[in-house]
Amino acid sequence: YQFVCELMEQLQHDGLEQASPDLVLHAARYMDNNYAQPITADTLAALLNCSSRTIQRLFKKRLALGPIDYLLQVRMDKAKELLLDTNAGLKDIAEAVGYVDSYYFSRLFKRSTGVSPSTYRDWMLQSREDEPDNNEVIKLQPAADRNEKKAWTDPLDTAIRRSFRTVIHLKGELALQRQPGKIAVLDPQFMDHMLALGEQPAGSVMVSGDPSSFPEYLIGKQHALRTLGTKDEPDMEALRALAPDLIICTEFQRNIYASLAQIAPTIMFERNRDWRETLRIIGRITGKELEAEQVLEQYKHKVGRLKSVLAAKLHGQSVTVIRPRDNNIRLHTSAHRTAAILYSDLGLHPPKQAVQRKRTSSMISLEGLPELDADHYFVLTDNKFQTWSDEIQNTTTWKSLRAVQQHHVYHAKVSMWIAYYGPIAMNRVVDQVAEVFLNAKQPVLS
């Protein structure tokens, strides 16, 4: 059988083609063998004696992706092999798979897989050392094994498999053979992401045990959503009864990952991953890649427009984010994922104490607030610590703050600013900032 396959392939290479050649198969084979060379749709069209429009149409119909998208997947697959099976540097790997610019290669790799090349190498090498938690985690085979199996694999079958979605996560790689119908999310931020893409999870945990803890801005967007306990204590029985096709969790559920994986294939993400990266990955999982890019483009346009307007309005005045809790006050630094929206995306200026590269927050006492001395305060509150927040604002220390006396204190909800770290919530954070400083209502992402 192997001899016949190799003979037929050689005959085709020698020019004895079928009367109606399979253009998709030949294009895929060419890209599999020449991925390191410059290839465009016009290149393939010239080789196959057809128009670039024809090859685009045939690829879309056969594999649900274009030829250049297929080439990107081929190159990323080869890059993964080199990252795991060699000690080659990033520049050498980039050149080996067809990219002269290693920085551009890194951007494409991260967009394709959700993680940087170095992070992928670290995670996957670690996952090889760990015992697999379930059979759904796909481990890459040694190069020798892959090469040996190539002779027995139908090239068209390989091309079709490349159109399936593979997700890199903290526990390894998960190959999705089909789009999951029912998705359970064990962190509320993922519900925000899915709703922004016009999708809805079948079940979600809540921020707290209060059934009304889902924020007001999501009420009405949810239909027949099953609650699955809280982020800290997921309801495993409810999760089993839901029978999801896929579970998405974070490192908060690391200790129960094995139990989750027995219920359904489970993906574990970093909870503090940039929401934009998470949105792209969930877009791939749900088949909404285009919608994800549209959401990101809208957000980029919004903050880009506001950044210059806010700079002209505030003239370098400092803005800080604090959260009264645990009889202290948590100061969110410039490294915090939500505070970064203010400082990085909108260009606002943090006070000196809030400038941090690593620590996302620090605790300061009530007596330490005058030293913070910010021009503007966003105060995050929730029901759990509302009493302590009220007590603070009735003290002489608080009332003596310059920002308080100038009425530069603005209240916001913890759920929207912290818990629901997704595109809908972050757009509303931006809208609230714009309304505070510009007294202008911004269009809200629906």
Short mmCIF file of C-alpha atoms in Angstrom, two decimals, residues 3 8 25 119 129 176 198 237 241 248 284 297 303 317 327 349 355 405 416 420 434 436:
data_model
loop_
_atom_site.label_atom_id
_atom_site.label_comp_id
_atom_site.label_asym_id
_atom_site.label_seq_id
_atom_site.Cartn_x
_atom_site.Cartn_y
_atom_site.Cartn_z
CA PHE A 3 4.62 1.55 -2.38
CA MET A 8 1.16 7.41 -7.65
CA LEU A 25 -4.84 19.11 -3.05
CA THR A 119 5.59 30.87 26.15
CA GLU A 129 6.95 16.30 31.80
CA LEU A 176 -11.31 20.91 18.46
CA GLY A 198 -23.11 37.15 19.64
CA GLU A 237 -23.13 18.59 40.07
CA ALA A 241 -25.99 17.89 34.61
CA ILE A 248 -13.26 27.07 29.87
CA ARG A 284 -11.50 30.89 17.05
CA GLU A 297 -11.08 47.48 15.66
CA VAL A 303 -9.76 54.80 22.57
CA GLN A 317 -3.52 65.57 35.93
CA ASN A 327 -10.21 47.46 56.42
CA HIS A 349 -1.42 59.71 34.15
CA VAL A 355 3.49 53.32 38.83
CA GLN A 405 -12.86 68.95 48.07
CA MET A 416 -17.81 45.86 35.69
CA TYR A 420 -16.19 41.02 33.92
CA ALA A 434 -15.26 59.71 28.90
CA VAL A 436 -16.68 61.77 33.76
#
